[in-house]
PDB file of N, CA, C and O in Angstrom:
ATOM      1  N   MET A   1     -26.039 -40.065 -21.369  1.00 51.00           N
ATOM      2  CA  MET A   1     -24.780 -39.572 -21.918  1.00 51.00           C
ATOM      3  C   MET A   1     -24.174 -40.631 -22.843  1.00 51.00           C
ATOM      4  O   MET A   1     -24.151 -41.804 -22.521  1.00 51.00           O
ATOM      5  N   ARG A   2     -23.685 -40.199 -23.964  1.00 57.00           N
ATOM      6  CA  ARG A   2     -23.073 -41.111 -24.925  1.00 57.00           C
ATOM      7  C   ARG A   2     -21.643 -41.438 -24.522  1.00 57.00           C
ATOM      8  O   ARG A   2     -20.984 -40.685 -23.826  1.00 57.00           O
ATOM      9  N   HIS A   3     -21.167 -42.575 -25.015  1.00 64.00           N
ATOM     10  CA  HIS A   3     -19.767 -42.956 -24.861  1.00 64.00           C
ATOM     11  C   HIS A   3     -18.923 -41.901 -25.582  1.00 64.00           C
ATOM     12  O   HIS A   3     -19.379 -41.327 -26.576  1.00 64.00           O
ATOM     13  N   PRO A   4     -17.691 -41.621 -25.131  1.00 66.00           N
ATOM     14  CA  PRO A   4     -16.877 -40.583 -25.791  1.00 66.00           C
ATOM     15  C   PRO A   4     -16.661 -40.809 -27.290  1.00 66.00           C
ATOM     16  O   PRO A   4     -16.490 -39.870 -28.036  1.00 66.00           O
ATOM     17  N   GLU A   5     -16.660 -42.066 -27.740  1.00 76.00           N
ATOM     18  CA  GLU A   5     -16.566 -42.350 -29.165  1.00 76.00           C
ATOM     19  C   GLU A   5     -17.764 -43.190 -29.568  1.00 76.00           C
ATOM     20  O   GLU A   5     -18.142 -44.115 -28.866  1.00 76.00           O
ATOM     21  N   TYR A   6     -18.363 -42.841 -30.683  1.00 83.00           N
ATOM     22  CA  TYR A   6     -19.519 -43.590 -31.135  1.00 83.00           C
ATOM     23  C   TYR A   6     -19.694 -43.415 -32.642  1.00 83.00           C
ATOM     24  O   TYR A   6     -19.054 -42.565 -33.250  1.00 83.00           O
ATOM     25  N   ASP A   7     -20.550 -44.227 -33.217  1.00 90.00           N
ATOM     26  CA  ASP A   7     -20.865 -44.135 -34.639  1.00 90.00           C
ATOM     27  C   ASP A   7     -22.079 -43.235 -34.821  1.00 90.00           C
ATOM     28  O   ASP A   7     -23.017 -43.283 -34.030  1.00 90.00           O
ATOM     29  N   THR A   8     -22.037 -42.420 -35.854  1.00 90.00           N
ATOM     30  CA  THR A   8     -23.165 -41.562 -36.189  1.00 90.00           C
ATOM     31  C   THR A   8     -23.259 -41.461 -37.704  1.00 90.00           C
ATOM     32  O   THR A   8     -22.309 -41.806 -38.409  1.00 90.00           O
ATOM     33  N   VAL A   9     -24.376 -41.019 -38.187  1.00 92.00           N
ATOM     34  CA  VAL A   9     -24.561 -40.869 -39.631  1.00 92.00           C
ATOM     35  C   VAL A   9     -24.597 -39.380 -39.952  1.00 92.00           C
ATOM     36  O   VAL A   9     -25.293 -38.606 -39.301  1.00 92.00           O
ATOM     37  N   VAL A  10     -23.824 -38.987 -40.950  1.00 90.00           N
ATOM     38  CA  VAL A  10     -23.785 -37.599 -41.415  1.00 90.00           C
ATOM     39  C   VAL A  10     -24.178 -37.551 -42.877  1.00 90.00           C
ATOM     40  O   VAL A  10     -24.151 -38.564 -43.572  1.00 90.00           O
ATOM     41  N   ARG A  11     -24.547 -36.376 -43.343  1.00 87.00           N
ATOM     42  CA  ARG A  11     -24.766 -36.188 -44.772  1.00 87.00           C
ATOM     43  C   ARG A  11     -23.424 -35.736 -45.338  1.00 87.00           C
ATOM     44  O   ARG A  11     -22.924 -34.661 -45.014  1.00 87.00           O
ATOM     45  N   SER A  12     -22.818 -36.575 -46.173  1.00 87.00           N
ATOM     46  CA  SER A  12     -21.494 -36.271 -46.713  1.00 87.00           C
ATOM     47  C   SER A  12     -21.573 -35.098 -47.682  1.00 87.00           C
ATOM     48  O   SER A  12     -22.661 -34.659 -48.057  1.00 87.00           O
ATOM     49  N   VAL A  13     -20.423 -34.625 -48.122  1.00 84.00           N
ATOM     50  CA  VAL A  13     -20.394 -33.464 -49.016  1.00 84.00           C
ATOM     51  C   VAL A  13     -21.080 -33.746 -50.341  1.00 84.00           C
ATOM     52  O   VAL A  13     -21.530 -32.816 -51.002  1.00 84.00           O
ATOM     53  N   ASP A  14     -21.177 -35.019 -50.731  1.00 91.00           N
ATOM     54  CA  ASP A  14     -21.892 -35.331 -51.976  1.00 91.00           C
ATOM     55  C   ASP A  14     -23.374 -35.590 -51.736  1.00 91.00           C
ATOM     56  O   ASP A  14     -24.110 -35.945 -52.658  1.00 91.00           O
ATOM     57  N   GLY A  15     -23.846 -35.399 -50.480  1.00 91.00           N
ATOM     58  CA  GLY A  15     -25.261 -35.479 -50.176  1.00 91.00           C
ATOM     59  C   GLY A  15     -25.763 -36.823 -49.695  1.00 91.00           C
ATOM     60  O   GLY A  15     -26.903 -36.947 -49.275  1.00 91.00           O
ATOM     61  N   ARG A  16     -24.914 -37.846 -49.736  1.00 94.00           N
ATOM     62  CA  ARG A  16     -25.344 -39.176 -49.307  1.00 94.00           C
ATOM     63  C   ARG A  16     -25.081 -39.385 -47.821  1.00 94.00           C
ATOM     64  O   ARG A  16     -24.128 -38.837 -47.276  1.00 94.00           O
ATOM     65  N   PRO A  17     -25.915 -40.183 -47.149  1.00 94.00           N
ATOM     66  CA  PRO A  17     -25.655 -40.514 -45.753  1.00 94.00           C
ATOM     67  C   PRO A  17     -24.370 -41.340 -45.652  1.00 94.00           C
ATOM     68  O   PRO A  17     -24.092 -42.182 -46.504  1.00 94.00           O
ATOM     69  N   GLU A  18     -23.588 -41.071 -44.615  1.00 93.00           N
ATOM     70  CA  GLU A  18     -22.321 -41.773 -44.435  1.00 93.00           C
ATOM     71  C   GLU A  18     -22.092 -42.023 -42.954  1.00 93.00           C
ATOM     72  O   GLU A  18     -22.262 -41.119 -42.128  1.00 93.00           O
ATOM     73  N   LEU A  19     -21.720 -43.259 -42.621  1.00 93.00           N
ATOM     74  CA  LEU A  19     -21.438 -43.624 -41.238  1.00 93.00           C
ATOM     75  C   LEU A  19     -20.049 -43.129 -40.859  1.00 93.00           C
ATOM     76  O   LEU A  19     -19.088 -43.331 -41.609  1.00 93.00           O
ATOM     77  N   ARG A  20     -19.949 -42.457 -39.718  1.00 91.00           N
ATOM     78  CA  ARG A  20     -18.663 -41.948 -39.239  1.00 91.00           C
ATOM     79  C   ARG A  20     -18.455 -42.338 -37.781  1.00 91.00           C
ATOM     80  O   ARG A  20     -19.374 -42.323 -36.983  1.00 91.00           O
ATOM     81  N   ARG A  21     -17.223 -42.646 -37.453  1.00 90.00           N
ATOM     82  CA  ARG A  21     -16.825 -42.842 -36.059  1.00 90.00           C
ATOM     83  C   ARG A  21     -16.390 -41.470 -35.560  1.00 90.00           C
ATOM     84  O   ARG A  21     -15.538 -40.817 -36.172  1.00 90.00           O
ATOM     85  N   VAL A  22     -16.993 -40.981 -34.493  1.00 90.00           N
ATOM     86  CA  VAL A  22     -16.708 -39.639 -34.000  1.00 90.00           C
ATOM     87  C   VAL A  22     -16.362 -39.672 -32.514  1.00 90.00           C
ATOM     88  O   VAL A  22     -16.682 -40.622 -31.807  1.00 90.00           O
ATOM     89  N   ALA A  23     -15.708 -38.628 -32.073  1.00 90.00           N
ATOM     90  CA  ALA A  23     -15.401 -38.429 -30.657  1.00 90.00           C
ATOM     91  C   ALA A  23     -15.869 -37.038 -30.277  1.00 90.00           C
ATOM     92  O   ALA A  23     -15.653 -36.078 -31.023  1.00 90.00           O
ATOM     93  N   GLU A  24     -16.543 -36.919 -29.146  1.00 91.00           N
ATOM     94  CA  GLU A  24     -17.013 -35.602 -28.704  1.00 91.00           C
ATOM     95  C   GLU A  24     -15.841 -34.747 -28.221  1.00 91.00           C
ATOM     96  O   GLU A  24     -14.940 -35.232 -27.555  1.00 91.00           O
ATOM     97  N   VAL A  25     -15.876 -33.470 -28.587  1.00 93.00           N
ATOM     98  CA  VAL A  25     -14.841 -32.529 -28.159  1.00 93.00           C
ATOM     99  C   VAL A  25     -15.167 -32.054 -26.748  1.00 93.00           C
ATOM    100  O   VAL A  25     -16.266 -31.568 -26.478  1.00 93.00           O
ATOM    101  N   HIS A  26     -14.205 -32.219 -25.870  1.00 94.00           N
ATOM    102  CA  HIS A  26     -14.358 -31.795 -24.475  1.00 94.00           C
ATOM    103  C   HIS A  26     -13.756 -30.404 -24.273  1.00 94.00           C
ATOM    104  O   HIS A  26     -14.251 -29.607 -23.492  1.00 94.00           O
ATOM    105  N   GLU A  27     -12.668 -30.139 -24.981  1.00 96.00           N
ATOM    106  CA  GLU A  27     -11.956 -28.859 -24.830  1.00 96.00           C
ATOM    107  C   GLU A  27     -11.322 -28.516 -26.177  1.00 96.00           C
ATOM    108  O   GLU A  27     -10.921 -29.395 -26.926  1.00 96.00           O
ATOM    109  N   TRP A  28     -11.275 -27.233 -26.491  1.00 96.00           N
ATOM    110  CA  TRP A  28     -10.604 -26.807 -27.708  1.00 96.00           C
ATOM    111  C   TRP A  28      -9.941 -25.450 -27.470  1.00 96.00           C
ATOM    112  O   TRP A  28     -10.303 -24.717 -26.563  1.00 96.00           O
ATOM    113  N   ARG A  29      -8.944 -25.156 -28.288  1.00 97.00           N
ATOM    114  CA  ARG A  29      -8.291 -23.840 -28.223  1.00 97.00           C
ATOM    115  C   ARG A  29      -7.675 -23.525 -29.593  1.00 97.00           C
ATOM    116  O   ARG A  29      -7.374 -24.417 -30.368  1.00 97.00           O
ATOM    117  N   ILE A  30      -7.539 -22.250 -29.850  1.00 97.00           N
ATOM    118  CA  ILE A  30      -6.949 -21.778 -31.097  1.00 97.00           C
ATOM    119  C   ILE A  30      -5.810 -20.842 -30.732  1.00 97.00           C
ATOM    120  O   ILE A  30      -6.000 -19.879 -29.984  1.00 97.00           O
ATOM    121  N   GLU A  31      -4.625 -21.146 -31.258  1.00 97.00           N
ATOM    122  CA  GLU A  31      -3.426 -20.360 -30.949  1.00 97.00           C
ATOM    123  C   GLU A  31      -2.710 -20.023 -32.254  1.00 97.00           C
ATOM    124  O   GLU A  31      -2.873 -20.728 -33.247  1.00 97.00           O
ATOM    125  N   GLN A  32      -1.937 -18.963 -32.234  1.00 96.00           N
ATOM    126  CA  GLN A  32      -1.194 -18.582 -33.434  1.00 96.00           C
ATOM    127  C   GLN A  32       0.210 -19.173 -33.379  1.00 96.00           C
ATOM    128  O   GLN A  32       0.878 -19.141 -32.339  1.00 96.00           O
ATOM    129  N   GLU A  33       0.634 -19.735 -34.505  1.00 96.00           N
ATOM    130  CA  GLU A  33       1.994 -20.248 -34.619  1.00 96.00           C
ATOM    131  C   GLU A  33       2.959 -19.063 -34.525  1.00 96.00           C
ATOM    132  O   GLU A  33       2.708 -18.000 -35.115  1.00 96.00           O
ATOM    133  N   LEU A  34       4.043 -19.220 -33.793  1.00 96.00           N
ATOM    134  CA  LEU A  34       5.026 -18.139 -33.663  1.00 96.00           C
ATOM    135  C   LEU A  34       5.656 -17.834 -35.016  1.00 96.00           C
ATOM    136  O   LEU A  34       5.928 -18.740 -35.809  1.00 96.00           O
ATOM    137  N   ASP A  35       5.866 -16.559 -35.284  1.00 95.00           N
ATOM    138  CA  ASP A  35       6.508 -16.084 -36.511  1.00 95.00           C
ATOM    139  C   ASP A  35       5.783 -16.538 -37.778  1.00 95.00           C
ATOM    140  O   ASP A  35       6.396 -16.826 -38.798  1.00 95.00           O
ATOM    141  N   SER A  36       4.450 -16.637 -37.704  1.00 95.00           N
ATOM    142  CA  SER A  36       3.658 -17.101 -38.834  1.00 95.00           C
ATOM    143  C   SER A  36       2.241 -16.556 -38.697  1.00 95.00           C
ATOM    144  O   SER A  36       1.821 -16.166 -37.618  1.00 95.00           O
ATOM    145  N   SER A  37       1.505 -16.567 -39.793  1.00 93.00           N
ATOM    146  CA  SER A  37       0.094 -16.183 -39.717  1.00 93.00           C
ATOM    147  C   SER A  37      -0.802 -17.412 -39.591  1.00 93.00           C
ATOM    148  O   SER A  37      -2.016 -17.279 -39.512  1.00 93.00           O
ATOM    149  N   ARG A  38      -0.193 -18.608 -39.562  1.00 97.00           N
ATOM    150  CA  ARG A  38      -0.991 -19.827 -39.449  1.00 97.00           C
ATOM    151  C   ARG A  38      -1.474 -20.021 -38.014  1.00 97.00           C
ATOM    152  O   ARG A  38      -0.886 -19.506 -37.064  1.00 97.00           O
ATOM    153  N   LEU A  39      -2.579 -20.758 -37.899  1.00 97.00           N
ATOM    154  CA  LEU A  39      -3.169 -21.022 -36.588  1.00 97.00           C
ATOM    155  C   LEU A  39      -3.042 -22.498 -36.246  1.00 97.00           C
ATOM    156  O   LEU A  39      -3.029 -23.356 -37.128  1.00 97.00           O
ATOM    157  N   VAL A  40      -2.965 -22.783 -34.955  1.00 97.00           N
ATOM    158  CA  VAL A  40      -2.975 -24.157 -34.465  1.00 97.00           C
ATOM    159  C   VAL A  40      -4.310 -24.347 -33.742  1.00 97.00           C
ATOM    160  O   VAL A  40      -4.617 -23.633 -32.788  1.00 97.00           O
ATOM    161  N   ILE A  41      -5.107 -25.270 -34.244  1.00 97.00           N
ATOM    162  CA  ILE A  41      -6.383 -25.612 -33.625  1.00 97.00           C
ATOM    163  C   ILE A  41      -6.178 -26.927 -32.889  1.00 97.00           C
ATOM    164  O   ILE A  41      -5.830 -27.939 -33.499  1.00 97.00           O
ATOM    165  N   SER A  42      -6.354 -26.896 -31.564  1.00 98.00           N
ATOM    166  CA  SER A  42      -6.154 -28.084 -30.742  1.00 98.00           C
ATOM    167  C   SER A  42      -7.482 -28.505 -30.136  1.00 98.00           C
ATOM    168  O   SER A  42      -8.262 -27.668 -29.693  1.00 98.00           O
ATOM    169  N   MET A  43      -7.713 -29.818 -30.128  1.00 97.00           N
ATOM    170  CA  MET A  43      -8.943 -30.370 -29.558  1.00 97.00           C
ATOM    171  C   MET A  43      -8.593 -31.536 -28.650  1.00 97.00           C
ATOM    172  O   MET A  43      -7.692 -32.321 -28.953  1.00 97.00           O
ATOM    173  N   VAL A  44      -9.317 -31.618 -27.537  1.00 96.00           N
ATOM    174  CA  VAL A  44      -9.182 -32.740 -26.607  1.00 96.00           C
ATOM    175  C   VAL A  44     -10.548 -33.406 -26.526  1.00 96.00           C
ATOM    176  O   VAL A  44     -11.562 -32.734 -26.312  1.00 96.00           O
ATOM    177  N   THR A  45     -10.579 -34.722 -26.704  1.00 92.00           N
ATOM    178  CA  THR A  45     -11.847 -35.449 -26.651  1.00 92.00           C
ATOM    179  C   THR A  45     -12.252 -35.703 -25.209  1.00 92.00           C
ATOM    180  O   THR A  45     -11.453 -35.570 -24.284  1.00 92.00           O
ATOM    181  N   ALA A  46     -13.518 -36.079 -25.041  1.00 86.00           N
ATOM    182  CA  ALA A  46     -14.020 -36.429 -23.716  1.00 86.00           C
ATOM    183  C   ALA A  46     -13.233 -37.604 -23.142  1.00 86.00           C
ATOM    184  O   ALA A  46     -13.128 -37.753 -21.927  1.00 86.00           O
ATOM    185  N   GLY A  47     -12.640 -38.436 -24.014  1.00 86.00           N
ATOM    186  CA  GLY A  47     -11.828 -39.567 -23.578  1.00 86.00           C
ATOM    187  C   GLY A  47     -10.394 -39.194 -23.251  1.00 86.00           C
ATOM    188  O   GLY A  47      -9.602 -40.040 -22.873  1.00 86.00           O
ATOM    189  N   GLY A  48     -10.022 -37.913 -23.436  1.00 91.00           N
ATOM    190  CA  GLY A  48      -8.698 -37.435 -23.069  1.00 91.00           C
ATOM    191  C   GLY A  48      -7.666 -37.431 -24.182  1.00 91.00           C
ATOM    192  O   GLY A  48      -6.523 -37.031 -23.956  1.00 91.00           O
ATOM    193  N   GLU A  49      -8.025 -37.839 -25.383  1.00 92.00           N
ATOM    194  CA  GLU A  49      -7.079 -37.810 -26.491  1.00 92.00           C
ATOM    195  C   GLU A  49      -6.988 -36.399 -27.064  1.00 92.00           C
ATOM    196  O   GLU A  49      -8.001 -35.719 -27.196  1.00 92.00           O
ATOM    197  N   ALA A  50      -5.773 -35.985 -27.413  1.00 95.00           N
ATOM    198  CA  ALA A  50      -5.554 -34.635 -27.931  1.00 95.00           C
ATOM    199  C   ALA A  50      -4.989 -34.697 -29.343  1.00 95.00           C
ATOM    200  O   ALA A  50      -4.230 -35.601 -29.676  1.00 95.00           O
ATOM    201  N   GLN A  51      -5.385 -33.731 -30.163  1.00 96.00           N
ATOM    202  CA  GLN A  51      -4.857 -33.612 -31.517  1.00 96.00           C
ATOM    203  C   GLN A  51      -4.811 -32.131 -31.875  1.00 96.00           C
ATOM    204  O   GLN A  51      -5.729 -31.383 -31.550  1.00 96.00           O
ATOM    205  N   SER A  52      -3.732 -31.727 -32.546  1.00 98.00           N
ATOM    206  CA  SER A  52      -3.586 -30.338 -32.981  1.00 98.00           C
ATOM    207  C   SER A  52      -3.422 -30.298 -34.489  1.00 98.00           C
ATOM    208  O   SER A  52      -2.795 -31.181 -35.083  1.00 98.00           O
ATOM    209  N   PHE A  53      -3.988 -29.251 -35.107  1.00 97.00           N
ATOM    210  CA  PHE A  53      -3.971 -29.098 -36.555  1.00 97.00           C
ATOM    211  C   PHE A  53      -3.414 -27.728 -36.908  1.00 97.00           C
ATOM    212  O   PHE A  53      -3.844 -26.711 -36.357  1.00 97.00           O
ATOM    213  N   LEU A  54      -2.465 -27.693 -37.845  1.00 98.00           N
ATOM    214  CA  LEU A  54      -1.905 -26.444 -38.338  1.00 98.00           C
ATOM    215  C   LEU A  54      -2.733 -25.990 -39.523  1.00 98.00           C
ATOM    216  O   LEU A  54      -2.900 -26.733 -40.500  1.00 98.00           O
ATOM    217  N   VAL A  55      -3.306 -24.788 -39.442  1.00 97.00           N
ATOM    218  CA  VAL A  55      -4.277 -24.325 -40.429  1.00 97.00           C
ATOM    219  C   VAL A  55      -3.843 -22.964 -40.986  1.00 97.00           C
ATOM    220  O   VAL A  55      -3.541 -22.039 -40.225  1.00 97.00           O
ATOM    221  N   ALA A  56      -3.839 -22.856 -42.311  1.00 97.00           N
ATOM    222  CA  ALA A  56      -3.556 -21.576 -42.958  1.00 97.00           C
ATOM    223  C   ALA A  56      -4.672 -20.595 -42.615  1.00 97.00           C
ATOM    224  O   ALA A  56      -5.816 -20.979 -42.373  1.00 97.00           O
ATOM    225  N   LEU A  57      -4.336 -19.316 -42.585  1.00 95.00           N
ATOM    226  CA  LEU A  57      -5.303 -18.286 -42.211  1.00 95.00           C
ATOM    227  C   LEU A  57      -6.547 -18.302 -43.119  1.00 95.00           C
ATOM    228  O   LEU A  57      -7.669 -18.179 -42.631  1.00 95.00           O
ATOM    229  N   ALA A  58      -6.362 -18.474 -44.422  1.00 96.00           N
ATOM    230  CA  ALA A  58      -7.510 -18.515 -45.349  1.00 96.00           C
ATOM    231  C   ALA A  58      -8.405 -19.713 -45.047  1.00 96.00           C
ATOM    232  O   ALA A  58      -9.632 -19.603 -45.082  1.00 96.00           O
ATOM    233  N   ASP A  59      -7.811 -20.859 -44.733  1.00 97.00           N
ATOM    234  CA  ASP A  59      -8.608 -22.035 -44.382  1.00 97.00           C
ATOM    235  C   ASP A  59      -9.336 -21.824 -43.061  1.00 97.00           C
ATOM    236  O   ASP A  59     -10.487 -22.236 -42.908  1.00 97.00           O
ATOM    237  N   ALA A  60      -8.686 -21.167 -42.106  1.00 96.00           N
ATOM    238  CA  ALA A  60      -9.333 -20.876 -40.823  1.00 96.00           C
ATOM    239  C   ALA A  60     -10.550 -19.974 -41.042  1.00 96.00           C
ATOM    240  O   ALA A  60     -11.599 -20.179 -40.427  1.00 96.00           O
ATOM    241  N   GLN A  61     -10.430 -19.006 -41.921  1.00 96.00           N
ATOM    242  CA  GLN A  61     -11.561 -18.127 -42.239  1.00 96.00           C
ATOM    243  C   GLN A  61     -12.693 -18.923 -42.857  1.00 96.00           C
ATOM    244  O   GLN A  61     -13.861 -18.749 -42.499  1.00 96.00           O
ATOM    245  N   ASP A  62     -12.349 -19.825 -43.774  1.00 96.00           N
ATOM    246  CA  ASP A  62     -13.367 -20.677 -44.404  1.00 96.00           C
ATOM    247  C   ASP A  62     -14.057 -21.561 -43.367  1.00 96.00           C
ATOM    248  O   ASP A  62     -15.285 -21.714 -43.394  1.00 96.00           O
ATOM    249  N   ILE A  63     -13.288 -22.135 -42.465  1.00 96.00           N
ATOM    250  CA  ILE A  63     -13.862 -22.972 -41.398  1.00 96.00           C
ATOM    251  C   ILE A  63     -14.824 -22.145 -40.551  1.00 96.00           C
ATOM    252  O   ILE A  63     -15.935 -22.584 -40.245  1.00 96.00           O
ATOM    253  N   GLY A  64     -14.421 -20.938 -40.189  1.00 95.00           N
ATOM    254  CA  GLY A  64     -15.281 -20.060 -39.399  1.00 95.00           C
ATOM    255  C   GLY A  64     -16.572 -19.719 -40.127  1.00 95.00           C
ATOM    256  O   GLY A  64     -17.651 -19.725 -39.525  1.00 95.00           O
ATOM    257  N   ASP A  65     -16.465 -19.443 -41.415  1.00 95.00           N
ATOM    258  CA  ASP A  65     -17.661 -19.116 -42.202  1.00 95.00           C
ATOM    259  C   ASP A  65     -18.628 -20.298 -42.260  1.00 95.00           C
ATOM    260  O   ASP A  65     -19.834 -20.132 -42.071  1.00 95.00           O
ATOM    261  N   VAL A  66     -18.103 -21.491 -42.501  1.00 93.00           N
ATOM    262  CA  VAL A  66     -18.956 -22.683 -42.568  1.00 93.00           C
ATOM    263  C   VAL A  66     -19.592 -22.973 -41.218  1.00 93.00           C
ATOM    264  O   VAL A  66     -20.797 -23.249 -41.129  1.00 93.00           O
ATOM    265  N   LEU A  67     -18.803 -22.895 -40.140  1.00 92.00           N
ATOM    266  CA  LEU A  67     -19.358 -23.118 -38.808  1.00 92.00           C
ATOM    267  C   LEU A  67     -20.470 -22.123 -38.485  1.00 92.00           C
ATOM    268  O   LEU A  67     -21.509 -22.483 -37.923  1.00 92.00           O
ATOM    269  N   SER A  68     -20.275 -20.879 -38.869  1.00 93.00           N
ATOM    270  CA  SER A  68     -21.282 -19.853 -38.622  1.00 93.00           C
ATOM    271  C   SER A  68     -22.581 -20.164 -39.360  1.00 93.00           C
ATOM    272  O   SER A  68     -23.672 -20.067 -38.790  1.00 93.00           O
ATOM    273  N   ARG A  69     -22.454 -20.536 -40.639  1.00 92.00           N
ATOM    274  CA  ARG A  69     -23.656 -20.877 -41.425  1.00 92.00           C
ATOM    275  C   ARG A  69     -24.341 -22.128 -40.873  1.00 92.00           C
ATOM    276  O   ARG A  69     -25.570 -22.142 -40.719  1.00 92.00           O
ATOM    277  N   LYS A  70     -23.591 -23.159 -40.557  1.00 86.00           N
ATOM    278  CA  LYS A  70     -24.174 -24.410 -40.059  1.00 86.00           C
ATOM    279  C   LYS A  70     -24.825 -24.193 -38.702  1.00 86.00           C
ATOM    280  O   LYS A  70     -25.915 -24.710 -38.439  1.00 86.00           O
ATOM    281  N   ALA A  71     -24.181 -23.429 -37.816  1.00 87.00           N
ATOM    282  CA  ALA A  71     -24.750 -23.162 -36.497  1.00 87.00           C
ATOM    283  C   ALA A  71     -26.027 -22.338 -36.631  1.00 87.00           C
ATOM    284  O   ALA A  71     -27.021 -22.581 -35.922  1.00 87.00           O
ATOM    285  N   GLY A  72     -26.036 -21.366 -37.529  1.00 83.00           N
ATOM    286  CA  GLY A  72     -27.234 -20.557 -37.749  1.00 83.00           C
ATOM    287  C   GLY A  72     -28.391 -21.397 -38.257  1.00 83.00           C
ATOM    288  O   GLY A  72     -29.521 -21.255 -37.808  1.00 83.00           O
ATOM    289  N   ALA A  73     -28.096 -22.316 -39.180  1.00 83.00           N
ATOM    290  CA  ALA A  73     -29.141 -23.177 -39.719  1.00 83.00           C
ATOM    291  C   ALA A  73     -29.661 -24.144 -38.655  1.00 83.00           C
ATOM    292  O   ALA A  73     -30.861 -24.409 -38.569  1.00 83.00           O
ATOM    293  N   ALA A  74     -28.772 -24.648 -37.812  1.00 78.00           N
ATOM    294  CA  ALA A  74     -29.186 -25.595 -36.751  1.00 78.00           C
ATOM    295  C   ALA A  74     -30.028 -24.911 -35.686  1.00 78.00           C
ATOM    296  O   ALA A  74     -30.887 -25.546 -35.073  1.00 78.00           O
ATOM    297  N   CYS A  75     -29.809 -23.618 -35.506  1.00 80.00           N
ATOM    298  CA  CYS A  75     -30.575 -22.864 -34.505  1.00 80.00           C
ATOM    299  C   CYS A  75     -31.823 -22.224 -35.105  1.00 80.00           C
ATOM    300  O   CYS A  75     -32.497 -21.419 -34.447  1.00 80.00           O
ATOM    301  N   GLY A  76     -32.087 -22.523 -36.363  1.00 76.00           N
ATOM    302  CA  GLY A  76     -33.284 -21.977 -37.007  1.00 76.00           C
ATOM    303  C   GLY A  76     -33.111 -20.609 -37.603  1.00 76.00           C
ATOM    304  O   GLY A  76     -34.056 -19.965 -37.998  1.00 76.00           O
ATOM    305  N   GLY A  77     -31.842 -20.129 -37.685  1.00 64.00           N
ATOM    306  CA  GLY A  77     -31.637 -18.782 -38.216  1.00 64.00           C
ATOM    307  C   GLY A  77     -31.111 -18.823 -39.534  1.00 64.00           C
ATOM    308  O   GLY A  77     -30.953 -18.570 -40.529  1.00 64.00           O
TER     309      GLY A  77
END
């Protein structure tokens, strides 16, 4: 098992390898902001740190589309 925070290498958006400090997500949830169409995406790391992000509906759709494509490619589909 890895430490909750560690360094890893990703392929950045410009295609070059880039070192990133990352934390594994232990828990996540998506909730709707009251009286708004925006969403709040909250994540808790394996180390217990929590962070919430306010996301516009169009951006949430884009995030979902990218996650779907990346997950499909990682699973061979």
